[in-house]
XYZ file of C-alpha atoms in Angstrom:
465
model
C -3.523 -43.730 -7.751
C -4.019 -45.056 -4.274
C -8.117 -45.876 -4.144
C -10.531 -48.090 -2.592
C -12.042 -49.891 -5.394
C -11.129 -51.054 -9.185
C -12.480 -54.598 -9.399
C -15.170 -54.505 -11.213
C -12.776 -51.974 -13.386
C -10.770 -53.384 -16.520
C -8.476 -50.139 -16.916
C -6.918 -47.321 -15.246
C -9.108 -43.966 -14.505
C -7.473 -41.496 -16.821
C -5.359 -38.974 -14.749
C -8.013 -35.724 -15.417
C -11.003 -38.022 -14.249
C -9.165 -38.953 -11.577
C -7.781 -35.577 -10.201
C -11.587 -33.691 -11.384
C -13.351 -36.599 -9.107
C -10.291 -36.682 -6.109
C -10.876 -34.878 -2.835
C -7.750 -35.488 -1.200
C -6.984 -31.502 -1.493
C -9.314 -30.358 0.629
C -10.936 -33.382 2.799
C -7.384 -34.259 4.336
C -8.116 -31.319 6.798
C -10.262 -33.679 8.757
C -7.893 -36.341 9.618
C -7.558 -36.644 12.677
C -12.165 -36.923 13.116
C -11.612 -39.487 10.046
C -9.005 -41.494 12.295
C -11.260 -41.300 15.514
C -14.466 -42.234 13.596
C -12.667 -45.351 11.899
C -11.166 -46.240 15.891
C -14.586 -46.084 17.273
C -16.488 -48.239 13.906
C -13.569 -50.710 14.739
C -13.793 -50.912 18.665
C -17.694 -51.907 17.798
C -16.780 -54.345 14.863
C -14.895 -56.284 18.000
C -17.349 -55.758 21.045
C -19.906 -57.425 18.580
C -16.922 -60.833 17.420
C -16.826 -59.091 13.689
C -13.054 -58.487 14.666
C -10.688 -60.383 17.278
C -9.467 -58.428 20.031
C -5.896 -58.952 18.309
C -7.032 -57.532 14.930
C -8.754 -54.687 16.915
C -5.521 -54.176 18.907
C -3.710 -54.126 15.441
C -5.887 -51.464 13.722
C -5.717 -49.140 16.376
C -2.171 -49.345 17.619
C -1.805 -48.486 14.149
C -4.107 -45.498 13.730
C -2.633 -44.247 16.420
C 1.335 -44.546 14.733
C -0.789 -42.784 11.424
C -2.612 -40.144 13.423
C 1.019 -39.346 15.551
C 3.271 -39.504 12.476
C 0.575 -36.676 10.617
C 0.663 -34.609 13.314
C 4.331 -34.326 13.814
C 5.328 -33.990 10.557
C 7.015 -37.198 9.820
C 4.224 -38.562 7.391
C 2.936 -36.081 4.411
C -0.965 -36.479 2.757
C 0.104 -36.113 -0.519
C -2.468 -36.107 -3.442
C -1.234 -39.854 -4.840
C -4.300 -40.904 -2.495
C -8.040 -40.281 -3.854
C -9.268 -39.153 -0.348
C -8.512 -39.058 3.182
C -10.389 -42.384 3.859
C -7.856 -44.080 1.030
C -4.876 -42.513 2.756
C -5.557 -43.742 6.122
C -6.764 -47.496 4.920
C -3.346 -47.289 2.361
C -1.123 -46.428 4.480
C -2.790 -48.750 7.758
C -2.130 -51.758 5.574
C 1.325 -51.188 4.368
C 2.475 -50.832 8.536
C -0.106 -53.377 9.645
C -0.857 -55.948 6.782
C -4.429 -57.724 6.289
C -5.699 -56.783 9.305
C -6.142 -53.364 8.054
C -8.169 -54.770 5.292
C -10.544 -55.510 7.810
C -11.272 -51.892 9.405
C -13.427 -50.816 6.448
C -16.431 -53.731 7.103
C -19.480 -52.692 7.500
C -19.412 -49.620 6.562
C -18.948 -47.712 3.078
C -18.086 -44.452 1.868
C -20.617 -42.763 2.009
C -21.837 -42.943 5.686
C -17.654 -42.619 6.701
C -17.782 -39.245 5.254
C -21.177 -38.353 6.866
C -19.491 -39.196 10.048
C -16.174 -37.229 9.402
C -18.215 -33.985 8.211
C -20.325 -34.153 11.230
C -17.641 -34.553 13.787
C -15.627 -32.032 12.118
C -18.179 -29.179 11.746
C -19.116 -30.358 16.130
C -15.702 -29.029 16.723
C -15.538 -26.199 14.535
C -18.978 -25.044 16.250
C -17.031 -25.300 19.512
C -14.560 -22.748 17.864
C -16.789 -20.560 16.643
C -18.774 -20.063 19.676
C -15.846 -19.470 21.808
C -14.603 -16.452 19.616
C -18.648 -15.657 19.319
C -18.086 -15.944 23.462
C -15.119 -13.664 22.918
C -17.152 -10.861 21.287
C -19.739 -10.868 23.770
C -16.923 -10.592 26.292
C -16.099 -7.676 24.962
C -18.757 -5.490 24.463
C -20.099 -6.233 27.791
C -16.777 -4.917 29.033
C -17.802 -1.761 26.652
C -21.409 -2.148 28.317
C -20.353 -1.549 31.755
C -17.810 1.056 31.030
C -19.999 3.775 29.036
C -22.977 4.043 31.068
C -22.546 7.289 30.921
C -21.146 8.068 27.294
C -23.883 9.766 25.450
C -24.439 9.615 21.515
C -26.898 10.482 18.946
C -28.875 7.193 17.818
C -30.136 6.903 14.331
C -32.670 5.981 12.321
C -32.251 5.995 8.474
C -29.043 7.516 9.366
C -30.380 10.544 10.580
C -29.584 11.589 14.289
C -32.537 10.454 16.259
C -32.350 10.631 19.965
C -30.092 10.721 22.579
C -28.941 7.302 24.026
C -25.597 5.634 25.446
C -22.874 4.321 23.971
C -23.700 1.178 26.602
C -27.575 0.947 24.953
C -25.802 1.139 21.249
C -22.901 -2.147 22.164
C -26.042 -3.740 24.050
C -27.604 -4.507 20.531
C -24.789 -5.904 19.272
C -24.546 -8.211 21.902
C -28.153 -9.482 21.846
C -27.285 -10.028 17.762
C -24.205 -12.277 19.070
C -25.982 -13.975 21.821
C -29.097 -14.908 18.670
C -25.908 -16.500 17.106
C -24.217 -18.240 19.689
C -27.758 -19.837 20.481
C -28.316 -20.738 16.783
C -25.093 -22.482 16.918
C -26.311 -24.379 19.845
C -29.593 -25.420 18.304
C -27.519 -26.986 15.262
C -25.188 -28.748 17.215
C -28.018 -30.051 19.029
C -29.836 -31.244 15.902
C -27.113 -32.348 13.804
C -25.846 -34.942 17.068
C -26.709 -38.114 15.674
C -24.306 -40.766 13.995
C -24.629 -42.494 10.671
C -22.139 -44.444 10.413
C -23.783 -47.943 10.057
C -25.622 -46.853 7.020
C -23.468 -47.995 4.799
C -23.936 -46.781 1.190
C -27.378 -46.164 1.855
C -29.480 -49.060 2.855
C -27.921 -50.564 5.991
C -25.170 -53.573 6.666
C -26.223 -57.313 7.411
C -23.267 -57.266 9.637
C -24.392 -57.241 13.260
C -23.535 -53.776 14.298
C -24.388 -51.760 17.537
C -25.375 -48.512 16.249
C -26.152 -47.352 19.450
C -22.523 -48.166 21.161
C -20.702 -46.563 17.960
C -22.565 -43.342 18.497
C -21.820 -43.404 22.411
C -18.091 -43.801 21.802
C -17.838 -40.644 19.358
C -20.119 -38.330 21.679
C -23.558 -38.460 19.503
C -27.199 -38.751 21.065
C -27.818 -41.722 18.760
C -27.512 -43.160 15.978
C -29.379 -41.887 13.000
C -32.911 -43.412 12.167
C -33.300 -43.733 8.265
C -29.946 -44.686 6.782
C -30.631 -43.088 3.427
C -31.101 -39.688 5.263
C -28.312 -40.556 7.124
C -26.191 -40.729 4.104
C -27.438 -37.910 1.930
C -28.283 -35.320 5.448
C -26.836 -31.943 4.484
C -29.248 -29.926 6.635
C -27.186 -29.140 9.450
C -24.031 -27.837 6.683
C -27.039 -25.322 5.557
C -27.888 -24.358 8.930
C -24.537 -23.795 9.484
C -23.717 -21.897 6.155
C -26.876 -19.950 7.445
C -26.008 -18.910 10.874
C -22.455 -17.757 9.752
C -24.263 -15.585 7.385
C -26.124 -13.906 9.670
C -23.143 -14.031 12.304
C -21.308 -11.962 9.384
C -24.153 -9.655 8.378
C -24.294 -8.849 11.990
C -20.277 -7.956 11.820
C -20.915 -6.041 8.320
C -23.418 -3.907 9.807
C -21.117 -3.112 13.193
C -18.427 -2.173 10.536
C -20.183 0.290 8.615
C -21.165 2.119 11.560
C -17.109 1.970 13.000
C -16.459 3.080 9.150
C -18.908 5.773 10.062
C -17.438 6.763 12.882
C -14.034 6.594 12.046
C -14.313 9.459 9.613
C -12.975 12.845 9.745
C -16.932 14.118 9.392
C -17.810 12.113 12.780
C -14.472 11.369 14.865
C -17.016 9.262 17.407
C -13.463 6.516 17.759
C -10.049 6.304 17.103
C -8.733 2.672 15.386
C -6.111 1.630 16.587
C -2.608 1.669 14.793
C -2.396 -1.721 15.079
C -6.006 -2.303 12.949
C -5.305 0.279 10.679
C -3.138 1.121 7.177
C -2.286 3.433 5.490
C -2.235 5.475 1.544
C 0.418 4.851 -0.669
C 0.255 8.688 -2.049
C -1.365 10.223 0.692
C 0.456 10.215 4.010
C -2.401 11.611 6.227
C -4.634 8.775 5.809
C -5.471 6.237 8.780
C -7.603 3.484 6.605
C -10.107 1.415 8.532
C -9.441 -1.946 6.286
C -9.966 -4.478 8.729
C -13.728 -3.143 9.127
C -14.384 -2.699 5.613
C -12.698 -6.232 4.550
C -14.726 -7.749 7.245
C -18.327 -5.799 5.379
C -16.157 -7.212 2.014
C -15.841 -10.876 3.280
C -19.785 -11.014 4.321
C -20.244 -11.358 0.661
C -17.907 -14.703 0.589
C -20.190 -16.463 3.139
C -23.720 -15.681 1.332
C -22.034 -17.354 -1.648
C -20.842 -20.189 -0.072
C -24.449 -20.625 1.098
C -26.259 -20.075 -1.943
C -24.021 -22.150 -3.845
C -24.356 -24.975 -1.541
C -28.599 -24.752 -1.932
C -28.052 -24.697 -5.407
C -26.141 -27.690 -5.347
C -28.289 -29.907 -3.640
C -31.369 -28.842 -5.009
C -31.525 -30.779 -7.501
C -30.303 -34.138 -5.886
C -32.178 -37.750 -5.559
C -31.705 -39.924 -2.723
C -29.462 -40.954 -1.660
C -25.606 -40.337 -2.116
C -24.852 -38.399 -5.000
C -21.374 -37.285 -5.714
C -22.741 -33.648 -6.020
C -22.272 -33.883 -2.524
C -18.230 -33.776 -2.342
C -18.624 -30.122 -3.346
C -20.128 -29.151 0.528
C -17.018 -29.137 1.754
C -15.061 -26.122 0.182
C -17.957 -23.960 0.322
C -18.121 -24.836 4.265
C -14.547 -25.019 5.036
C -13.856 -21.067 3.106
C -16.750 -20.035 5.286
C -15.800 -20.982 8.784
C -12.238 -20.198 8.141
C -13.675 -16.842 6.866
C -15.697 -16.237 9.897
C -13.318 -16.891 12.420
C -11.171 -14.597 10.765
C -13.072 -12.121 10.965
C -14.879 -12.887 14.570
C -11.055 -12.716 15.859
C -9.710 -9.377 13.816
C -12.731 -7.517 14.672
C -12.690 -8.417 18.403
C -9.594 -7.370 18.310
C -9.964 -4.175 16.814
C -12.989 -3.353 19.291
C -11.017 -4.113 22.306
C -8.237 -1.390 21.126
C -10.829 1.428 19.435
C -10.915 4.556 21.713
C -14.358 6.653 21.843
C -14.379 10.278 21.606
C -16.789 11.098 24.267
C -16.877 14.615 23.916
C -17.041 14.580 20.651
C -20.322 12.127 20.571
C -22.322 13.745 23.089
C -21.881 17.393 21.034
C -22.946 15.541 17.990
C -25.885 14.469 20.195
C -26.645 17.955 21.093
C -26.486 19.917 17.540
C -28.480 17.086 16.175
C -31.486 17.845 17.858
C -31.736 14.790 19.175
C -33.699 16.164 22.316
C -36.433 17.295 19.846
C -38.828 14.569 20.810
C -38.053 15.804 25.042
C -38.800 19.013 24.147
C -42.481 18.158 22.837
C -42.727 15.478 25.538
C -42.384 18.856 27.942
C -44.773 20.437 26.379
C -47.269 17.824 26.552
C -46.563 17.274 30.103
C -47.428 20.712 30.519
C -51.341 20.476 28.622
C -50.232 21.072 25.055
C -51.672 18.471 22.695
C -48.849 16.351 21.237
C -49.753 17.715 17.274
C -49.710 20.628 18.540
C -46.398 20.220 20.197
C -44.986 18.776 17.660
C -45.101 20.970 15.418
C -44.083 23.762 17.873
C -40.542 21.947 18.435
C -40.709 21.723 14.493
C -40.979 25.801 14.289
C -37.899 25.694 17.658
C -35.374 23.407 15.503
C -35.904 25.805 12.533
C -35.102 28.797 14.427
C -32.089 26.885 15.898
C -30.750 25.855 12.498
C -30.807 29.556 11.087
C -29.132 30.598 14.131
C -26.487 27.458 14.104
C -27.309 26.337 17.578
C -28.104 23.807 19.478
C -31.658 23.159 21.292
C -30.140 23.719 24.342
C -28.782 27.088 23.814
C -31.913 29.132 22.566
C -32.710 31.588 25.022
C -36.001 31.111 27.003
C -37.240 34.392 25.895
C -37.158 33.009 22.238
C -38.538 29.643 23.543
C -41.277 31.742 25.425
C -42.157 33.904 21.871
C -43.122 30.655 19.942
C -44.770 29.231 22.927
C -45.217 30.936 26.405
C -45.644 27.508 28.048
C -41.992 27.186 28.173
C -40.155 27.930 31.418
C -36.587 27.780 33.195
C -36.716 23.784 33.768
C -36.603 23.275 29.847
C -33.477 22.852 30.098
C -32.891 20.544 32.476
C -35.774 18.455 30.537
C -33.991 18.296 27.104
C -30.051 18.005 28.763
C -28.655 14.530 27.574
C -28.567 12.978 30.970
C -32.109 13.621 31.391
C -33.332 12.174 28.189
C -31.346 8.810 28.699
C -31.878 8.479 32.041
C -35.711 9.577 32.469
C -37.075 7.177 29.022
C -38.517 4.099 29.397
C -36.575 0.498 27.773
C -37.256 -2.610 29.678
C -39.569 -1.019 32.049
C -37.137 0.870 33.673
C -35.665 4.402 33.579
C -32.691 4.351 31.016
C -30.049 4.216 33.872
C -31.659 1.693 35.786
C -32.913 -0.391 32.640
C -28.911 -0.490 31.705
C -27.883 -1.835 34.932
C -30.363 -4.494 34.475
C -29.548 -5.583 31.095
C -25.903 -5.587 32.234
C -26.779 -8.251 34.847
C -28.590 -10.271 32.493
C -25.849 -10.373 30.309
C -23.580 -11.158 33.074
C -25.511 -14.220 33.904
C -25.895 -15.615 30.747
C -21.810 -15.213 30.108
C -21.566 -16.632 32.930
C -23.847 -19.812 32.365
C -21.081 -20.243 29.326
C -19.146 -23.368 29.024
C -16.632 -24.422 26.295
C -19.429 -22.755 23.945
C -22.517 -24.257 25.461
C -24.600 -22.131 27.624
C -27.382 -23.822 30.304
């Protein structure tokens, strides 16, 4: 049992105690930020004559042999350690001697594992936002290419109105570009450095905060060292925006489930992103989707466990607070996941244009054109309303379309009607001639597609100016 204390301890931690309370399982996955915190803490503990230059030389000549050896293989984190800070202090004195007995002054625990957790969820944001990045990439691409692809929209899953299959992937990418600026705003917040807080009320070492958090790439160093101990905030407002990041992705897959059935045939999965029955050969499965709606579930409960969790908790440290980690590791492992399998499967889908714009057309989606006509012509909008009304019933006893009633029948319900009907309620018309951003549908589209351009653009290693 390889730990950092047992002096003030007369026996041994019985082994169940000491596997419940260990953490090496799951917090030796930051490593390598636990290393480059504990370089940086000692670099300061020398600029300010705590440590020679030669024991500062020591420690991190042999962080760096540790931090090599993990990475290629030759040194193994088993679970004989406690945690990763034990490891890396164990294993730094054995090469080194008492000179790694010095790297842990001035600091304790508790503000180390602040530090880790915060530099280790900074890079996983990075991640995240460049497969976020990736998505937006993509439907963009999807934006620009189906300008002209016309589909029924919905509300309450009901065909609607007529719209593009450009206007339907810009909404998802506003959704993504809400999350990749959340992510921002939390990396933002959550950029200051508590190491130097010790176990929660400071060191009367001479430390330079301010130098410590310059050397690992924070603002500052945190202001209240009992906050900066016990801060979980920015885990939550993580846990938070990958919830909403995967709502966003369960609602996207429900509509490609949609789709993807034999009832709608709007897109075509490709092989690749697909499976298969195991008693019925003719089925083309869209799992990926429906594990990614499945998985959304996984991330809410990470979330609402961790609020549960701390709750209840005083200030400052409480050991409560080793359970953060699981809960936030399974969810950003669980988003990326899915961020990358469902880009992918977007990129490959084919859309059955022909197939969408009919389903536009017998939907009566050009219902709301249709009174708009009459209205444009001196009939009251009740009034026209609730002539289309008496139009789509005719149309549905007959089994057609809006668009293929005869203008004598149109005439008979209401002699207002005349030849140009028809060009008023055809798809391109409707799209083209309705009002978004100001602008004509077309038009609006085009502008939009700029926009989005520019802000993709504006994009760097997931920060956008």
């Amino acid at each position: 049992m390889a730990q950092l204390w047992g002096g003030r301890f007369t026996k041994e931690t019985d082994q169940l105690v000491y596997n419940f309370n260990a953490s090496i399982s799951f917090d030796k996955r930051f490593y390598a930020q636990d290393m480059k915190g504990s370089m940086a803490h000692v670099r300061m503990l020398a600029k300010q004559g705590i440590l020679t230059e030669e024991e500062r030389d020591q420690i991190l000549d042999g962080l760096n042999g540790i931090l090599k050896d993990v990475e290629e293989g030759r040194l193994e984190i088993t679970s004989e350690y406690e945690d990763i800070h034990s490891f890396v202090e164990a294993v730094l004195i054995d090469r080194i001697g008492d000179a790694g007995k010095k790297m842990h002054t001035g600091r304790s625990r508790n503000d180390q594992v602040a530090l880790d957790m915060k530099l280790y969820t900074r890079d996983e944001i990075k991640e995240l936002n460049h497969l976020v990045k990736e998505m937006m990439e993509v439907l963009l691409e999807m934006m620009e290419a189906h300008l002209d692809t016309y589909m029924p929209g919905f509300t309450h899953l009901q065909k609607a109105q007529p719209i593009t299959l450009a206007h339907h992937m810009g909404a998802y990418f506003e959704m993504f570009k809400r999350d990749h600026e959340r992510l921002i705003d939390i990396a933002k917040r959550m950029n200051t450095c508590p190491l130097g807080s010790g176990a929660l009320a400071g060191t009367t070492y001479p430390l330079d905060r301010e130098y410590t958090a310059e050397l690992l790439g924070f603002d500052g160093p945190t202001l209240n060292s009992m906050d900066g101990v016990s801060d979980r905030d920015y885990l939550i407002e993580l846990l938070s925006a990958l919830s909403t990041i995967m709502m966003h992705l369960s609602r996207f897959s429900e509509e490609v489930i949609i789709w993807n059935t034999n009832e709608y045939k709007f897109v075509e999965i490709d092989d690749a992103y697909s499976t298969g029955s195991s008693i019925m050969p003719q089925k083309k499965n869209p799992d990926i989707a429906e594990l990614v709606r499945g998985k959304t579930g996984r991330v809410y409960g990470a979330l609402n466990s961790f609020l549960t969790t701390m709750k209840g908790i005083p200030l400052a440290y409480n050991k409560d607070m080793q359970e953060d980690k699981e809960w936030v590791f399974d969810a950003i492992d669980t988003t990326k996941g899915c961020l990358a399998l469902f880009t992918g499967m977007l990129k490959t889908m084919q859309f059955n244009k022909e197939r969408m714009a009919e389903s536009a057309r017998h939907g009566f989606t050009n219902a709301t054109d249709a009174a708009d006509y009459l209205v444009n012509h001196g009939v009251p909008f009740r009034d026209a309303h609730g002539i289309v009304g008496r139009l789509v019933l005719l149309c549905i006893e007959k089994k057609i379309a809006l668009d293929d009633l005869p203008l004598d029948e149109y005439k008979e319900i209401c002699p207002v009607f005349e030849e140009d009907i028809y060009e008023a309620i055809s798809l391109k018309t409707c799209v083209n001639k309705r009002l978004t951003i100001g602008a004509p549908g077309h038009d609006a589209m085009a502008q939009v597609i700029k926009i989005c351009q520019d802000y993709l653009s504006a994009y760097e290693d997931g920060v956008s100016e």
